Amino acid sequence: CVVNREQILESVDSSLKRLGTDYIDLLQIHWPDRYVPLFGSGDFSPSNVRDSISFEEQLSTLKEVIDSGKVRYIGVSNETPYGVCSMIELAKREPDLYAKIVSIQNSYSLVCRKDYDGGLSEACFLHDVGLLAYSPLAGGVLSGKYSDPDKVPENARLNMFPGFMERYLGSQNEAAVKAYGNIAKEADLTPAQLALSWCYHREHVCSSIIGATSIPQLSENLKSYDIKLDDDVMEKINKIYKKYTDPTKAY
């Protein structure tokens, strides 16, 4: 569906009704209305550009729901430097018309970081847009539980979402995950502890979104916050990053 004025107003009212609350703390556009390459679909191609809802329509409508008291803050998800900077510029130029985004929810992990670190990090830092990192375990891949492709259950997340998870298979990602797993073993950590601790304590990460499916997983996820990786481990991670900079896109 498109993210236009009608859809935004309807979704806010419907969400308030379902939640049984008076306001929404943070409302985010889940992904851009315009064409943007997502989930390992390749790089930007001008030939794929299509008509889309303008930033002006979206931000003016979001200003409406903020001014009405239904929403406190707004953000974006799966956005690009162009999207972030365009929205910020509109809000700066005409703050009475357009709402300012305060957050960005993008995929961010040891194996999926180049898109953010390579451009978005600067834009978001200078424009005070906080990163809410989702998929810090890369769909569970960085936990090591999919290390043997022949033993992945049919109902595993890796198999349940065609088009979304394929980038983690058959690419250099598998070699990168193995290399990070070796670092974890040397540091007497589980692969998940290493990946989560690294993500939790990145200086531009404001919060992380985890997706545990069991109590043991949840416990490991939460306790990983108390783990601080030392300089030696960080140096090893940096070396792997230089070798596998953007592994889900390399074959």
Backbone as CSV, one residue per row, in Angstrom:
resi,resn,N_x,N_y,N_z,CA_x,CA_y,CA_z,C_x,C_y,C_z
1,CYS,0.835,-1.185,0.000,0.000,0.000,0.000,0.883,1.253,0.000
2,VAL,0.324,2.347,-0.448,1.066,3.596,-0.490,1.017,4.285,0.868
3,VAL,2.007,5.125,1.122,2.045,5.861,2.395,1.638,7.298,2.101
4,ASN,0.331,7.508,1.908,-0.188,8.833,1.619,-0.963,9.380,2.819
5,ARG,-1.529,10.558,2.658,-2.217,11.209,3.772,-3.363,10.354,4.309
6,GLU,-4.181,9.848,3.417,-5.324,9.040,3.836,-4.876,7.806,4.615
7,GLN,-3.851,7.147,4.108,-3.394,5.911,4.745,-2.781,6.198,6.112
8,ILE,-2.028,7.276,6.212,-1.402,7.618,7.496,-2.463,7.923,8.548
9,LEU,-3.438,8.754,8.192,-4.485,9.124,9.151,-5.287,7.904,9.589
10,GLU,-5.624,7.057,8.625,-6.403,5.867,8.951,-5.608,4.901,9.825
11,SER,-4.321,4.720,9.512,-3.514,3.771,10.274,-3.300,4.240,11.708
12,VAL,-3.142,5.548,11.891,-2.964,6.078,13.240,-4.225,5.858,14.073
13,ASP,-5.373,6.213,13.517,-6.627,6.028,14.252,-6.894,4.565,14.547
14,SER,-6.604,3.701,13.592,-6.816,2.262,13.789,-5.872,1.708,14.844
15,SER,-4.628,2.183,14.837,-3.655,1.716,15.824,-4.049,2.145,17.230
16,LEU,-4.493,3.373,17.370,-4.925,3.857,18.687,-6.091,3.028,19.215
17,LYS,-7.001,2.675,18.321,-8.160,1.871,18.719,-7.732,0.475,19.145
18,ARG,-6.855,-0.142,18.339,-6.400,-1.498,18.674,-5.597,-1.517,19.967
19,LEU,-4.754,-0.506,20.171,-3.901,-0.453,21.352,-4.642,0.012,22.596
20,GLY,-5.771,0.667,22.398,-6.532,1.179,23.537,-5.785,2.267,24.285
21,THR,-5.124,3.133,23.542,-4.339,4.208,24.159,-4.691,5.541,23.513
22,ASP,-4.227,6.625,24.131,-4.559,7.964,23.635,-3.551,8.499,22.630
23,TYR,-2.333,7.982,22.674,-1.308,8.473,21.756,-0.261,7.396,21.488
24,ILE,0.476,7.610,20.421,1.571,6.706,20.027,2.880,7.441,20.297
25,ASP,3.778,6.803,21.028,5.057,7.447,21.357,5.904,7.693,20.116
26,LEU,6.045,6.666,19.285,6.886,6.785,18.088,6.204,6.098,16.915
27,LEU,5.960,6.854,15.868,5.353,6.322,14.651,6.380,6.397,13.532
28,GLN,6.648,5.246,12.905,7.661,5.202,11.857,7.072,4.719,10.535
29,ILE,7.552,5.300,9.431,7.202,4.801,8.111,8.036,3.542,7.894
30,HIS,7.369,2.417,7.667,8.066,1.125,7.688,9.119,1.005,6.597
31,TRP,8.799,1.481,5.400,9.807,1.574,4.347,9.380,2.663,3.379
32,PRO,10.312,3.159,2.592,10.000,4.267,1.693,8.870,3.922,0.721
33,ASP,8.049,4.917,0.439,6.995,4.733,-0.553,7.599,4.656,-1.957
34,ARG,8.709,5.355,-2.140,9.369,5.377,-3.443,10.201,4.111,-3.655
35,TYR,10.696,3.955,-4.866,11.590,2.833,-5.158,12.913,3.005,-4.406
36,VAL,13.256,1.994,-3.630,14.541,1.918,-2.934,14.938,0.440,-2.883
37,PRO,16.140,0.085,-3.284,16.559,-1.327,-3.199,16.586,-1.788,-1.737
38,LEU,15.920,-2.892,-1.455,15.853,-3.398,-0.088,16.174,-4.881,-0.031
39,PHE,16.641,-5.328,1.127,16.827,-6.744,1.443,17.693,-7.473,0.420
40,GLY,18.833,-6.859,0.098,19.782,-7.512,-0.783,19.381,-7.537,-2.243
41,SER,18.476,-6.641,-2.644,17.979,-6.660,-4.029,18.905,-5.967,-5.012
42,GLY,20.060,-5.539,-4.575,21.005,-4.897,-5.481,21.158,-3.417,-5.192
43,ASP,21.850,-2.725,-6.078,22.074,-1.299,-5.899,21.027,-0.483,-6.653
44,PHE,21.008,0.813,-6.363,20.031,1.710,-6.970,20.184,1.759,-8.491
45,SER,19.048,1.701,-9.186,19.039,1.788,-10.645,18.008,2.837,-11.076
46,PRO,18.427,3.895,-11.753,17.494,4.945,-12.182,16.316,4.418,-12.998
47,SER,16.510,3.330,-13.735,15.438,2.792,-14.574,14.284,2.230,-13.744
48,ASN,14.506,2.010,-12.458,13.455,1.468,-11.591,12.671,2.552,-10.851
49,VAL,13.049,3.791,-11.025,12.352,4.880,-10.334,10.917,4.976,-10.841
50,ARG,9.978,5.144,-9.926,8.559,5.229,-10.268,7.908,6.384,-9.519
51,ASP,6.699,6.691,-9.880,5.965,7.732,-9.169,5.740,7.296,-7.722
52,SER,5.788,8.251,-6.812,5.602,7.928,-5.398,5.021,9.125,-4.669
53,ILE,4.596,8.875,-3.436,4.056,9.939,-2.604,5.192,10.856,-2.166
54,SER,4.956,12.144,-2.222,6.009,13.109,-1.915,6.322,13.149,-0.425
55,PHE,7.554,13.556,-0.119,7.933,13.767,1.282,7.045,14.838,1.902
56,GLU,6.673,15.850,1.115,5.837,16.935,1.629,4.498,16.416,2.130
57,GLU,3.854,15.540,1.354,2.566,14.992,1.771,2.716,14.143,3.032
58,GLN,3.754,13.340,3.081,3.949,12.472,4.237,4.245,13.277,5.503
59,LEU,5.188,14.209,5.400,5.598,14.960,6.593,4.533,15.948,7.062
60,SER,3.772,16.509,6.150,2.702,17.426,6.559,1.598,16.660,7.279
61,THR,1.323,15.449,6.815,0.315,14.623,7.484,0.804,14.169,8.852
62,LEU,2.063,13.820,8.925,2.632,13.414,10.217,2.656,14.588,11.187
63,LYS,2.821,15.801,10.664,2.737,16.994,11.518,1.328,17.137,12.071
64,GLU,0.336,16.794,11.268,-1.064,16.844,11.710,-1.298,15.939,12.914
65,VAL,-0.832,14.697,12.819,-1.107,13.749,13.902,-0.305,14.089,15.155
66,ILE,0.833,14.752,14.974,1.599,15.208,16.131,0.883,16.378,16.794
67,ASP,0.467,17.345,15.997,-0.217,18.527,16.539,-1.546,18.173,17.204
68,SER,-2.176,17.096,16.740,-3.449,16.670,17.328,-3.257,15.902,18.627
69,GLY,-1.995,15.558,18.947,-1.709,14.821,20.170,-1.786,13.314,20.023
70,LYS,-2.030,12.843,18.805,-2.149,11.395,18.604,-0.788,10.704,18.526
71,VAL,0.230,11.450,18.130,1.579,10.899,17.986,2.563,11.882,18.606
72,ARG,3.576,11.369,19.277,4.580,12.243,19.893,5.776,12.480,18.980
73,TYR,6.308,11.406,18.425,7.490,11.537,17.575,7.333,10.652,16.342
74,ILE,8.075,10.995,15.284,8.009,10.203,14.059,9.406,9.779,13.624
75,GLY,9.443,8.718,12.844,10.721,8.232,12.331,10.515,7.496,11.021
76,VAL,11.580,6.904,10.524,11.542,6.160,9.270,12.199,4.799,9.473
77,SER,12.094,3.971,8.464,12.702,2.649,8.531,13.137,2.245,7.130
78,ASN,14.239,1.524,7.048,14.781,1.088,5.762,15.025,2.275,4.826
79,GLU,15.474,3.373,5.402,15.686,4.600,4.630,17.131,4.730,4.159
80,THR,17.339,5.733,3.303,18.641,6.000,2.705,19.108,7.399,3.105
81,PRO,20.381,7.743,2.853,20.852,9.103,3.136,20.024,10.161,2.409
82,TYR,19.630,9.874,1.160,18.802,10.826,0.416,17.481,11.076,1.133
83,GLY,16.824,10.011,1.560,15.539,10.150,2.238,15.653,10.911,3.538
84,VAL,16.632,10.537,4.349,16.828,11.203,5.641,17.111,12.691,5.444
85,CYS,18.052,13.016,4.580,18.444,14.417,4.389,17.324,15.235,3.760
86,SER,16.563,14.649,2.857,15.444,15.362,2.237,14.379,15.703,3.268
87,MET,14.046,14.749,4.117,13.027,14.979,5.137,13.490,16.001,6.171
88,ILE,14.733,15.882,6.572,15.279,16.819,7.550,15.279,18.239,6.991
89,GLU,15.663,18.399,5.745,15.728,19.726,5.124,14.349,20.372,5.061
90,LEU,13.328,19.598,4.731,11.966,20.137,4.697,11.538,20.629,6.076
91,ALA,11.810,19.809,7.104,11.421,20.177,8.464,12.190,21.396,8.962
92,LYS,13.435,21.523,8.561,14.235,22.688,8.955,13.745,23.950,8.270
93,ARG,13.400,23.822,6.996,13.013,24.984,6.214,11.624,25.498,6.601
94,GLU,10.705,24.564,6.867,9.339,24.964,7.216,8.825,24.108,8.371
95,PRO,9.318,24.367,9.566,8.955,23.543,10.727,7.476,23.605,11.106
96,ASP,6.778,24.651,10.685,5.355,24.743,10.985,4.510,23.863,10.074
97,LEU,5.116,23.416,8.975,4.388,22.585,8.014,4.778,21.120,8.083
98,TYR,6.056,20.864,8.357,6.559,19.502,8.255,7.171,19.012,9.563
99,ALA,6.852,17.767,9.914,7.389,17.157,11.135,8.828,16.706,10.909
100,LYS,9.629,16.723,11.974,11.025,16.267,11.900,11.122,14.821,12.348
101,ILE,11.817,14.018,11.576,12.051,12.636,11.980,13.123,12.600,13.070
102,VAL,12.960,11.688,14.032,13.923,11.579,15.132,14.600,10.219,15.184
103,SER,14.105,9.270,14.372,14.664,7.917,14.445,14.693,7.270,13.067
104,ILE,15.570,6.280,12.950,15.626,5.453,11.744,15.824,4.002,12.180
105,GLN,14.961,3.135,11.705,15.025,1.714,12.056,15.518,0.953,10.836
106,ASN,16.801,0.650,10.823,17.401,-0.051,9.693,18.093,-1.322,10.154
107,SER,18.235,-2.260,9.227,18.978,-3.481,9.524,20.434,-3.114,9.814
108,TYR,20.960,-3.676,10.899,22.344,-3.345,11.274,22.938,-4.489,12.076
109,SER,24.017,-5.050,11.551,24.669,-6.187,12.213,26.100,-6.298,11.715
110,LEU,26.815,-7.260,12.231,28.201,-7.491,11.795,28.301,-7.742,10.298
111,VAL,27.256,-8.327,9.715,27.317,-8.662,8.283,26.467,-7.738,7.417
112,CYS,25.774,-6.830,8.028,24.933,-5.903,7.278,25.079,-4.513,7.891
113,ARG,26.211,-3.869,7.635,26.511,-2.591,8.258,27.009,-1.533,7.284
114,LYS,27.489,-1.953,6.117,28.122,-1.005,5.204,27.163,0.092,4.742
115,ASP,25.922,-0.267,4.434,24.966,0.738,3.976,24.777,1.844,5.004
116,TYR,24.767,1.466,6.285,24.598,2.486,7.326,25.915,3.200,7.617
117,ASP,26.950,2.446,7.885,28.238,3.048,8.255,28.817,3.902,7.141
118,GLY,28.518,3.561,5.885,29.123,4.243,4.757,28.490,5.568,4.376
119,GLY,27.382,5.945,4.970,26.745,7.203,4.587,25.674,7.660,5.561
120,LEU,24.809,6.741,5.930,23.729,7.095,6.850,24.242,7.528,8.212
121,SER,25.332,6.939,8.667,25.845,7.270,10.004,26.163,8.752,10.121
122,GLU,26.797,9.319,9.104,27.118,10.749,9.135,25.851,11.599,9.085
123,ALA,24.955,11.273,8.166,23.723,12.050,8.018,22.891,12.011,9.293
124,CYS,22.752,10.826,9.875,21.916,10.690,11.080,22.560,11.355,12.290
125,PHE,23.867,11.251,12.414,24.555,11.885,13.535,24.409,13.404,13.476
126,LEU,24.667,13.975,12.322,24.637,15.436,12.189,23.223,15.997,12.236
127,HIS,22.233,15.168,11.919,20.844,15.631,11.950,20.087,15.104,13.168
128,ASP,20.818,14.477,14.099,20.222,14.010,15.357,19.060,13.032,15.119
129,VAL,19.327,12.032,14.298,18.361,10.965,14.027,18.930,9.673,14.601
130,GLY,18.281,9.127,15.604,18.809,7.965,16.303,18.562,6.660,15.573
131,LEU,19.571,5.775,15.577,19.444,4.465,14.943,18.839,3.445,15.898
132,LEU,17.748,2.828,15.457,17.158,1.681,16.146,17.512,0.465,15.290
133,ALA,18.534,-0.246,15.691,19.069,-1.334,14.865,18.182,-2.574,14.942
134,TYR,17.671,-2.988,13.786,16.923,-4.244,13.796,17.754,-5.351,13.140
135,SER,17.384,-6.563,13.454,18.087,-7.767,12.950,19.576,-7.755,13.297
136,PRO,19.932,-7.503,14.562,21.349,-7.511,14.948,21.998,-8.880,14.834
137,LEU,21.170,-9.926,14.702,21.700,-11.274,14.490,21.496,-11.722,13.042
138,ALA,21.156,-10.766,12.181,20.973,-11.074,10.748,20.003,-12.233,10.548
139,GLY,18.824,-12.079,11.122,17.817,-13.122,10.971,18.174,-14.420,11.671
140,GLY,19.067,-14.354,12.647,19.482,-15.546,13.387,20.752,-16.179,12.848
141,VAL,21.206,-15.742,11.689,22.392,-16.330,11.067,23.621,-16.174,11.949
142,LEU,23.768,-15.006,12.573,24.952,-14.742,13.392,24.952,-15.498,14.721
143,SER,23.862,-16.196,15.013,23.846,-17.034,16.218,24.603,-18.335,15.990
144,GLY,24.848,-18.648,14.715,25.546,-19.882,14.388,24.649,-21.081,14.192
145,LYS,23.352,-20.911,14.404,22.452,-22.075,14.351,22.191,-22.560,12.929
146,TYR,22.588,-21.765,11.936,22.408,-22.182,10.554,23.739,-22.527,9.895
147,SER,24.732,-22.852,10.707,26.076,-23.104,10.179,26.120,-24.305,9.234
148,ASP,25.206,-25.259,9.421,25.113,-26.411,8.530,23.833,-26.278,7.706
149,PRO,23.920,-25.807,6.465,22.731,-25.574,5.622,21.853,-26.810,5.446
150,ASP,22.454,-27.994,5.538,21.696,-29.229,5.343,20.815,-29.575,6.543
151,LYS,21.036,-28.873,7.663,20.275,-29.187,8.873,19.359,-28.044,9.308
152,VAL,19.068,-27.134,8.390,18.176,-26.029,8.705,16.727,-26.507,8.614
153,PRO,15.940,-26.425,9.696,14.545,-26.880,9.672,13.720,-26.128,8.626
154,GLU,12.703,-26.779,8.097,11.864,-26.159,7.080,11.157,-24.911,7.608
155,ASN,10.817,-24.930,8.914,10.082,-23.798,9.494,11.010,-22.730,10.062
156,ALA,12.299,-22.825,9.776,13.247,-21.816,10.250,13.033,-20.514,9.484
157,ARG,13.342,-19.421,10.144,13.168,-18.107,9.521,13.934,-17.999,8.209
158,LEU,15.050,-18.686,8.151,15.895,-18.634,6.960,15.158,-19.169,5.731
159,ASN,14.190,-20.070,5.955,13.448,-20.664,4.841,12.042,-20.090,4.668
160,MET,11.573,-19.360,5.632,10.170,-18.935,5.636,9.903,-17.642,4.879
161,PHE,10.937,-16.878,4.574,10.708,-15.579,3.948,11.532,-15.434,2.667
162,PRO,11.076,-16.062,1.583,11.785,-15.970,0.303,11.917,-14.504,-0.130
163,GLY,13.091,-14.164,-0.606,13.315,-12.800,-1.046,13.889,-11.908,0.027
164,PHE,13.671,-12.263,1.289,14.171,-11.469,2.404,15.443,-12.062,2.997
165,MET,15.511,-13.381,3.041,16.610,-14.052,3.727,17.638,-14.657,2.784
166,GLU,17.349,-14.649,1.501,18.236,-15.327,0.547,19.638,-14.727,0.517
167,ARG,19.730,-13.438,0.858,21.051,-12.785,0.808,22.024,-13.372,1.814
168,TYR,21.523,-14.096,2.793,22.396,-14.699,3.793,22.941,-16.058,3.348
169,LEU,22.455,-16.545,2.207,22.880,-17.862,1.714,23.579,-17.723,0.363
170,GLY,24.559,-18.542,0.122,25.217,-18.570,-1.166,26.072,-17.359,-1.466
171,SER,26.242,-16.488,-0.496,27.077,-15.299,-0.659,28.302,-15.441,0.245
172,GLN,29.123,-14.401,0.276,30.277,-14.413,1.176,29.847,-14.319,2.637
173,ASN,28.566,-14.134,2.848,28.049,-14.038,4.211,28.381,-15.281,5.027
174,GLU,28.295,-16.439,4.406,28.552,-17.682,5.143,29.985,-17.730,5.665
175,ALA,30.932,-17.273,4.840,32.334,-17.242,5.275,32.534,-16.196,6.360
176,ALA,31.851,-15.065,6.235,31.968,-14.003,7.234,31.418,-14.466,8.575
177,VAL,30.262,-15.107,8.550,29.654,-15.615,9.786,30.576,-16.613,10.469
178,LYS,31.193,-17.474,9.691,32.129,-18.453,10.253,33.323,-17.756,10.892
179,ALA,33.827,-16.717,10.239,34.982,-15.991,10.770,34.629,-15.291,12.082
180,TYR,33.457,-14.686,12.135,33.029,-14.031,13.384,32.781,-15.072,14.478
181,GLY,32.301,-16.246,14.078,32.095,-17.327,15.043,33.408,-17.786,15.656
182,ASN,34.459,-17.804,14.870,35.781,-18.183,15.379,36.294,-17.162,16.392
183,ILE,36.031,-15.891,16.116,36.428,-14.839,17.067,35.695,-15.037,18.388
184,ALA,34.402,-15.347,18.306,33.610,-15.564,19.514,34.162,-16.729,20.327
185,LYS,34.502,-17.808,19.643,35.035,-18.990,20.329,36.337,-18.667,21.041
186,GLU,37.211,-17.905,20.373,38.486,-17.521,20.983,38.283,-16.630,22.205
187,ALA,37.203,-15.865,22.202,36.922,-14.950,23.318,36.041,-15.597,24.382
188,ASP,35.769,-16.912,24.225,34.920,-17.659,25.155,33.509,-17.060,25.212
189,LEU,33.001,-16.710,24.040,31.649,-16.175,23.911,30.879,-17.019,22.906
190,THR,29.559,-16.954,22.972,28.770,-17.573,21.923,28.750,-16.610,20.727
191,PRO,28.503,-17.105,19.527,28.414,-16.204,18.377,27.383,-15.096,18.577
192,ALA,26.257,-15.441,19.222,25.211,-14.442,19.459,25.693,-13.369,20.430
193,GLN,26.402,-13.766,21.464,26.913,-12.784,22.428,27.855,-11.790,21.761
194,LEU,28.720,-12.295,20.908,29.653,-11.423,20.203,28.904,-10.426,19.322
195,ALA,27.992,-10.936,18.507,27.260,-10.081,17.562,26.399,-9.055,18.271
196,LEU,25.723,-9.472,19.331,24.831,-8.556,20.043,25.602,-7.508,20.834
197,SER,26.654,-7.931,21.525,27.450,-6.973,22.286,28.042,-5.921,21.363
198,TRP,28.537,-6.371,20.212,29.102,-5.428,19.240,28.053,-4.402,18.821
199,CYS,26.854,-4.866,18.503,25.791,-3.975,18.042,25.303,-3.056,19.163
200,TYR,25.044,-3.626,20.329,24.521,-2.841,21.449,25.394,-1.629,21.766
201,HIS,26.698,-1.789,21.663,27.606,-0.752,22.139,28.257,0.080,21.038
202,ARG,27.731,-0.017,19.823,28.189,0.892,18.775,27.764,2.300,19.145
203,GLU,28.632,3.288,18.940,28.361,4.636,19.454,27.151,5.305,18.823
204,HIS,26.747,4.874,17.626,25.591,5.520,17.015,24.307,4.697,17.155
205,VAL,24.353,3.581,17.861,23.151,2.769,18.077,22.438,3.247,19.334
206,CYS,21.220,3.724,19.165,20.438,4.200,20.314,19.678,3.065,20.991
207,SER,19.249,2.092,20.196,18.562,0.930,20.747,18.598,-0.184,19.706
208,SER,18.395,-1.417,20.157,18.416,-2.567,19.251,17.114,-3.348,19.387
209,ILE,16.673,-3.912,18.296,15.428,-4.679,18.286,15.769,-6.152,18.111
210,ILE,15.496,-6.931,19.127,15.815,-8.353,19.098,14.552,-9.162,18.797
211,GLY,14.740,-10.412,18.380,13.591,-11.239,18.024,13.710,-12.643,18.566
212,ALA,13.755,-12.774,19.866,13.891,-14.095,20.492,12.604,-14.911,20.333
213,THR,12.756,-16.218,20.156,11.595,-17.099,20.036,11.506,-18.090,21.202
214,SER,12.384,-17.936,22.184,12.340,-18.798,23.365,12.925,-18.031,24.549
215,ILE,12.643,-18.499,25.744,13.160,-17.847,26.959,14.685,-17.920,27.019
216,PRO,15.310,-19.061,26.702,16.785,-19.096,26.692,17.385,-18.080,25.716
217,GLN,16.766,-17.941,24.538,17.259,-16.958,23.573,17.118,-15.543,24.134
218,LEU,15.978,-15.270,24.744,15.746,-13.949,25.314,16.758,-13.642,26.411
219,SER,17.024,-14.631,27.250,17.988,-14.453,28.326,19.377,-14.148,27.772
220,GLU,19.794,-14.880,26.758,21.101,-14.655,26.146,21.165,-13.270,25.509
221,ASN,20.086,-12.889,24.854,20.029,-11.574,24.205,20.185,-10.449,25.222
222,LEU,19.478,-10.555,26.327,19.502,-9.498,27.340,20.856,-9.435,28.058
223,LYS,21.380,-10.589,28.407,22.641,-10.636,29.150,23.832,-10.189,28.291
224,SER,23.669,-10.251,26.989,24.755,-9.831,26.104,25.044,-8.341,26.229
225,TYR,24.076,-7.595,26.739,24.289,-6.153,26.908,25.384,-5.882,27.943
226,ASP,25.530,-6.763,28.903,26.520,-6.571,29.965,27.928,-6.973,29.535
227,ILE,28.056,-7.516,28.344,29.366,-7.927,27.824,29.982,-6.763,27.054
228,LYS,31.198,-6.404,27.387,31.922,-5.359,26.675,33.123,-5.997,25.977
229,LEU,33.165,-5.898,24.689,34.250,-6.492,23.916,35.532,-5.691,24.105
230,ASP,36.648,-6.395,24.359,37.907,-5.684,24.592,38.556,-5.273,23.275
231,ASP,39.630,-4.534,23.370,40.294,-3.985,22.184,40.797,-5.075,21.246
232,ASP,41.263,-6.177,21.826,41.775,-7.271,21.011,40.674,-7.881,20.152
233,VAL,39.517,-8.098,20.760,38.379,-8.657,20.020,37.903,-7.674,18.949
234,MET,37.845,-6.393,19.300,37.403,-5.383,18.340,38.355,-5.294,17.145
235,GLU,39.635,-5.454,17.405,40.616,-5.420,16.315,40.412,-6.595,15.372
236,LYS,40.112,-7.760,15.939,39.858,-8.942,15.116,38.587,-8.754,14.282
237,ILE,37.573,-8.146,14.880,36.327,-7.874,14.156,36.593,-6.918,13.002
238,ASN,37.394,-5.905,13.255,37.712,-4.932,12.202,38.459,-5.573,11.036
239,LYS,39.314,-6.536,11.341,40.047,-7.225,10.272,39.099,-8.042,9.404
240,ILE,38.134,-8.701,10.040,37.150,-9.472,9.278,36.280,-8.534,8.443
241,TYR,35.952,-7.385,9.008,35.134,-6.411,8.275,35.851,-5.921,7.024
242,LYS,37.142,-5.718,7.113,37.911,-5.283,5.942,37.916,-6.353,4.852
243,LYS,37.882,-7.604,5.275,37.891,-8.712,4.315,36.500,-8.956,3.746
244,TYR,35.491,-8.889,4.617,34.105,-9.103,4.199,33.301,-7.844,4.532
245,THR,33.516,-6.793,3.753,32.909,-5.499,4.055,31.396,-5.502,3.879
246,ASP,30.927,-6.110,2.823,29.482,-6.157,2.558,29.128,-7.554,2.066
247,PRO,29.281,-8.559,2.923,29.244,-9.969,2.494,27.924,-10.453,1.894
248,THR,26.785,-9.864,2.302,25.508,-10.356,1.774,25.301,-9.973,0.314
249,LYS,26.149,-9.067,-0.197,26.037,-8.642,-1.596,27.183,-9.165,-2.458
250,ALA,28.078,-9.937,-1.868,29.253,-10.425,-2.595,29.159,-11.937,-2.796
251,TYR,29.489,-12.385,-3.995,29.396,-13.810,-4.319,30.675,-14.318,-4.964
